[in-house]
Structures are given as C-alpha cells and as structure tokens.
C-alpha cells in the first residue's frame, strides 16, 4: 500500500489535508512524550501561573474582578504551545462559562528545559504591569 493523500478530521473546525510527501517526512512532536507530565505538574502546583498566562495572552480574559477566571487546566502541551480549559465565574455573551483556548508559545520549544524556560518567561511577562 502506498499513501497518496491524507485528510485529517480532528473535530469541530479542525480538519486539513497532508500530502503524501509531508506524511512520509513528518516527525512526532518533540514535546509529545512528556507534555502530559508537564500539564499535570502545572495543574497540580501552578494553576495561578496558568491563569495569569491566559489572562495576559487572551484579550477578552484580562483580570476581571466581577467575572474572574476561576480555573485554567492545561489539557495538552506541544512544541508550539498548550491547550487550556478555562472556567470563569459566569458565562459572557460570546463565551460559555468553560471553554478551551490555545495558548501559543512565542517561539517553538524542543525539550523539557525549553518548555520550563518558556513557561517561566510567559509567567514573568504576565506579572509585569501592562502599558496602555
């Protein structure tokens, strides 16, 4: 059997095509084998940092005393960023109370140390006062 065409369907609004050559030369994401461990550690020990990163990087989620982000659980980590399940106190007109968002890294990472450094940088950036 020879691969001629691949169509990926990953759920709502997540589909795409890959050429046979792209498929043959593709390599696994370098963070995939330890991404779940990083997510678990962050969820167990550093959720406040994840909330800060989400609020700093997603414009509609900045700190809101009346409708705060109550929980931010990292569901997966890869070399380009992480998916986070965010829960606010209440739903807003355009977002349900809980939803997933993509939190991209500013640059690709390739190993555990890179991920740690990136998360530390993003957390430190979130702690800096934002200029108007």
PDB file of C-alpha atoms in Angstrom:
ATOM      1  CA  UNK A   1       0.000   0.000   0.000  1.00  0.00           C
ATOM      2  CA  UNK A   2       1.267   3.446  -0.861  1.00  0.00           C
ATOM      3  CA  UNK A   3      -0.045   6.643   0.717  1.00  0.00           C
ATOM      4  CA  UNK A   4      -1.357   9.094  -1.858  1.00  0.00           C
ATOM      5  CA  UNK A   5      -3.431  11.556   0.165  1.00  0.00           C
ATOM      6  CA  UNK A   6      -4.317  12.125   3.815  1.00  0.00           C
ATOM      7  CA  UNK A   7      -7.327  14.005   5.166  1.00  0.00           C
ATOM      8  CA  UNK A   8      -7.264  14.790   8.886  1.00  0.00           C
ATOM      9  CA  UNK A   9     -10.537  15.365  10.739  1.00  0.00           C
ATOM     10  CA  UNK A  10      -9.893  16.209  14.387  1.00  0.00           C
ATOM     11  CA  UNK A  11     -13.262  17.533  15.478  1.00  0.00           C
ATOM     12  CA  UNK A  12     -15.214  20.743  15.117  1.00  0.00           C
ATOM     13  CA  UNK A  13     -13.323  23.224  12.911  1.00  0.00           C
ATOM     14  CA  UNK A  14     -10.184  21.045  12.985  1.00  0.00           C
ATOM     15  CA  UNK A  15      -9.578  19.473   9.616  1.00  0.00           C
ATOM     16  CA  UNK A  16      -6.895  19.609   6.963  1.00  0.00           C
ATOM     17  CA  UNK A  17      -5.015  17.789   4.268  1.00  0.00           C
ATOM     18  CA  UNK A  18      -1.467  16.463   4.149  1.00  0.00           C
ATOM     19  CA  UNK A  19       0.410  15.460   1.018  1.00  0.00           C
ATOM     20  CA  UNK A  20       1.950  12.006   0.793  1.00  0.00           C
ATOM     21  CA  UNK A  21       5.431  13.575   0.895  1.00  0.00           C
ATOM     22  CA  UNK A  22       4.605  15.608   4.029  1.00  0.00           C
ATOM     23  CA  UNK A  23       3.287  12.445   5.682  1.00  0.00           C
ATOM     24  CA  UNK A  24       6.397  10.436   4.817  1.00  0.00           C
ATOM     25  CA  UNK A  25       8.768  13.091   6.188  1.00  0.00           C
ATOM     26  CA  UNK A  26       6.726  14.038   9.279  1.00  0.00           C
ATOM     27  CA  UNK A  27       8.231  13.507  12.705  1.00  0.00           C
ATOM     28  CA  UNK A  28       6.467  13.279  16.077  1.00  0.00           C
ATOM     29  CA  UNK A  29       6.225  16.466  18.095  1.00  0.00           C
ATOM     30  CA  UNK A  30       9.319  16.545  20.353  1.00  0.00           C
ATOM     31  CA  UNK A  31       7.257  17.534  23.408  1.00  0.00           C
ATOM     32  CA  UNK A  32       4.552  14.868  22.973  1.00  0.00           C
ATOM     33  CA  UNK A  33       6.222  12.199  25.110  1.00  0.00           C
ATOM     34  CA  UNK A  34       6.398  14.395  28.241  1.00  0.00           C
ATOM     35  CA  UNK A  35       3.702  17.038  27.598  1.00  0.00           C
ATOM     36  CA  UNK A  36       1.133  15.272  29.808  1.00  0.00           C
ATOM     37  CA  UNK A  37       3.546  15.243  32.767  1.00  0.00           C
ATOM     38  CA  UNK A  38       4.149  18.985  32.372  1.00  0.00           C
ATOM     39  CA  UNK A  39       0.405  19.639  32.193  1.00  0.00           C
ATOM     40  CA  UNK A  40      -0.189  17.559  35.325  1.00  0.00           C
ATOM     41  CA  UNK A  41       2.551  19.355  37.256  1.00  0.00           C
ATOM     42  CA  UNK A  42       1.293  22.790  36.222  1.00  0.00           C
ATOM     43  CA  UNK A  43      -2.311  21.884  37.064  1.00  0.00           C
ATOM     44  CA  UNK A  44      -1.385  20.462  40.471  1.00  0.00           C
ATOM     45  CA  UNK A  45       1.156  23.057  41.591  1.00  0.00           C
ATOM     46  CA  UNK A  46       0.991  26.215  39.462  1.00  0.00           C
ATOM     47  CA  UNK A  47      -2.586  26.908  38.370  1.00  0.00           C
ATOM     48  CA  UNK A  48      -2.294  30.574  39.374  1.00  0.00           C
ATOM     49  CA  UNK A  49       0.568  30.917  36.858  1.00  0.00           C
ATOM     50  CA  UNK A  50      -1.576  29.321  34.138  1.00  0.00           C
ATOM     51  CA  UNK A  51      -4.449  31.698  34.948  1.00  0.00           C
ATOM     52  CA  UNK A  52      -2.037  34.649  34.721  1.00  0.00           C
ATOM     53  CA  UNK A  53      -0.678  33.449  31.349  1.00  0.00           C
ATOM     54  CA  UNK A  54      -4.202  33.020  29.964  1.00  0.00           C
ATOM     55  CA  UNK A  55      -5.301  36.454  31.183  1.00  0.00           C
ATOM     56  CA  UNK A  56      -2.156  38.053  29.759  1.00  0.00           C
ATOM     57  CA  UNK A  57      -2.395  36.394  26.333  1.00  0.00           C
ATOM     58  CA  UNK A  58      -6.125  36.185  25.578  1.00  0.00           C
ATOM     59  CA  UNK A  59      -7.520  39.733  25.198  1.00  0.00           C
ATOM     60  CA  UNK A  60     -11.076  39.010  26.392  1.00  0.00           C
ATOM     61  CA  UNK A  61      -9.825  37.281  29.563  1.00  0.00           C
ATOM     62  CA  UNK A  62      -7.829  40.002  31.284  1.00  0.00           C
ATOM     63  CA  UNK A  63      -8.316  40.209  35.049  1.00  0.00           C
ATOM     64  CA  UNK A  64     -11.989  40.922  35.794  1.00  0.00           C
ATOM     65  CA  UNK A  65     -12.930  41.166  39.464  1.00  0.00           C
ATOM     66  CA  UNK A  66     -16.642  40.633  38.711  1.00  0.00           C
ATOM     67  CA  UNK A  67     -16.122  37.596  36.487  1.00  0.00           C
ATOM     68  CA  UNK A  68     -12.712  36.115  37.299  1.00  0.00           C
ATOM     69  CA  UNK A  69     -11.077  33.107  35.721  1.00  0.00           C
ATOM     70  CA  UNK A  70     -11.535  30.511  38.472  1.00  0.00           C
ATOM     71  CA  UNK A  71      -9.662  27.633  36.883  1.00  0.00           C
ATOM     72  CA  UNK A  72      -7.227  27.107  33.997  1.00  0.00           C
ATOM     73  CA  UNK A  73      -6.352  23.455  33.379  1.00  0.00           C
ATOM     74  CA  UNK A  74      -3.716  22.642  30.789  1.00  0.00           C
ATOM     75  CA  UNK A  75      -5.101  19.743  28.737  1.00  0.00           C
ATOM     76  CA  UNK A  76      -2.100  19.273  26.446  1.00  0.00           C
ATOM     77  CA  UNK A  77       1.339  20.716  25.711  1.00  0.00           C
ATOM     78  CA  UNK A  78       3.245  20.528  22.423  1.00  0.00           C
ATOM     79  CA  UNK A  79       6.222  22.279  20.874  1.00  0.00           C
ATOM     80  CA  UNK A  80       4.136  25.281  19.773  1.00  0.00           C
ATOM     81  CA  UNK A  81       2.013  25.896  22.874  1.00  0.00           C
ATOM     82  CA  UNK A  82      -0.716  24.441  25.026  1.00  0.00           C
ATOM     83  CA  UNK A  83      -4.454  23.909  25.122  1.00  0.00           C
ATOM     84  CA  UNK A  84      -6.106  25.179  28.276  1.00  0.00           C
ATOM     85  CA  UNK A  85      -9.614  24.558  29.608  1.00  0.00           C
ATOM     86  CA  UNK A  86     -10.655  27.858  31.167  1.00  0.00           C
ATOM     87  CA  UNK A  87     -13.526  28.285  33.630  1.00  0.00           C
ATOM     88  CA  UNK A  88     -14.848  31.705  34.574  1.00  0.00           C
ATOM     89  CA  UNK A  89     -17.277  32.552  37.362  1.00  0.00           C
ATOM     90  CA  UNK A  90     -20.053  33.182  34.810  1.00  0.00           C
ATOM     91  CA  UNK A  91     -20.636  32.878  31.085  1.00  0.00           C
ATOM     92  CA  UNK A  92     -20.428  36.026  28.974  1.00  0.00           C
ATOM     93  CA  UNK A  93     -22.335  36.833  25.799  1.00  0.00           C
ATOM     94  CA  UNK A  94     -19.732  35.311  23.480  1.00  0.00           C
ATOM     95  CA  UNK A  95     -18.171  32.617  25.716  1.00  0.00           C
ATOM     96  CA  UNK A  96     -19.642  29.846  27.839  1.00  0.00           C
ATOM     97  CA  UNK A  97     -18.568  29.516  31.469  1.00  0.00           C
ATOM     98  CA  UNK A  98     -15.996  26.836  30.484  1.00  0.00           C
ATOM     99  CA  UNK A  99     -14.189  26.660  27.156  1.00  0.00           C
ATOM    100  CA  UNK A 100     -10.878  25.584  25.629  1.00  0.00           C
ATOM    101  CA  UNK A 101      -8.363  28.007  24.212  1.00  0.00           C
ATOM    102  CA  UNK A 102      -4.979  27.757  22.580  1.00  0.00           C
ATOM    103  CA  UNK A 103      -2.131  29.474  24.410  1.00  0.00           C
ATOM    104  CA  UNK A 104       0.726  29.665  21.884  1.00  0.00           C
ATOM    105  CA  UNK A 105       4.371  29.842  22.857  1.00  0.00           C
ATOM    106  CA  UNK A 106       6.196  32.913  21.489  1.00  0.00           C
ATOM    107  CA  UNK A 107       8.659  30.517  19.811  1.00  0.00           C
ATOM    108  CA  UNK A 108       8.872  26.732  19.328  1.00  0.00           C
ATOM    109  CA  UNK A 109      10.352  24.550  22.085  1.00  0.00           C
ATOM    110  CA  UNK A 110      12.012  21.162  21.734  1.00  0.00           C
ATOM    111  CA  UNK A 111      12.751  19.685  25.156  1.00  0.00           C
ATOM    112  CA  UNK A 112      11.758  19.803  28.843  1.00  0.00           C
ATOM    113  CA  UNK A 113      14.178  22.611  29.644  1.00  0.00           C
ATOM    114  CA  UNK A 114      12.835  24.714  26.756  1.00  0.00           C
ATOM    115  CA  UNK A 115       9.259  24.216  27.981  1.00  0.00           C
ATOM    116  CA  UNK A 116      10.201  25.175  31.546  1.00  0.00           C
ATOM    117  CA  UNK A 117      12.032  28.306  30.370  1.00  0.00           C
ATOM    118  CA  UNK A 118       9.127  29.267  28.092  1.00  0.00           C
ATOM    119  CA  UNK A 119       6.514  28.856  30.835  1.00  0.00           C
ATOM    120  CA  UNK A 120       8.684  30.854  33.245  1.00  0.00           C
ATOM    121  CA  UNK A 121       9.077  33.641  30.664  1.00  0.00           C
ATOM    122  CA  UNK A 122       5.348  33.709  29.965  1.00  0.00           C
ATOM    123  CA  UNK A 123       4.537  33.760  33.685  1.00  0.00           C
ATOM    124  CA  UNK A 124       7.024  36.596  34.314  1.00  0.00           C
ATOM    125  CA  UNK A 125       5.583  38.527  31.376  1.00  0.00           C
ATOM    126  CA  UNK A 126       2.085  38.097  32.798  1.00  0.00           C
ATOM    127  CA  UNK A 127       3.275  39.514  36.147  1.00  0.00           C
ATOM    128  CA  UNK A 128       4.622  42.701  34.535  1.00  0.00           C
ATOM    129  CA  UNK A 129       2.330  45.759  34.614  1.00  0.00           C
ATOM    130  CA  UNK A 130       0.759  46.229  31.193  1.00  0.00           C
ATOM    131  CA  UNK A 131       1.255  49.581  29.470  1.00  0.00           C
ATOM    132  CA  UNK A 132      -1.767  51.247  27.882  1.00  0.00           C
TER     133      UNK A 132
END
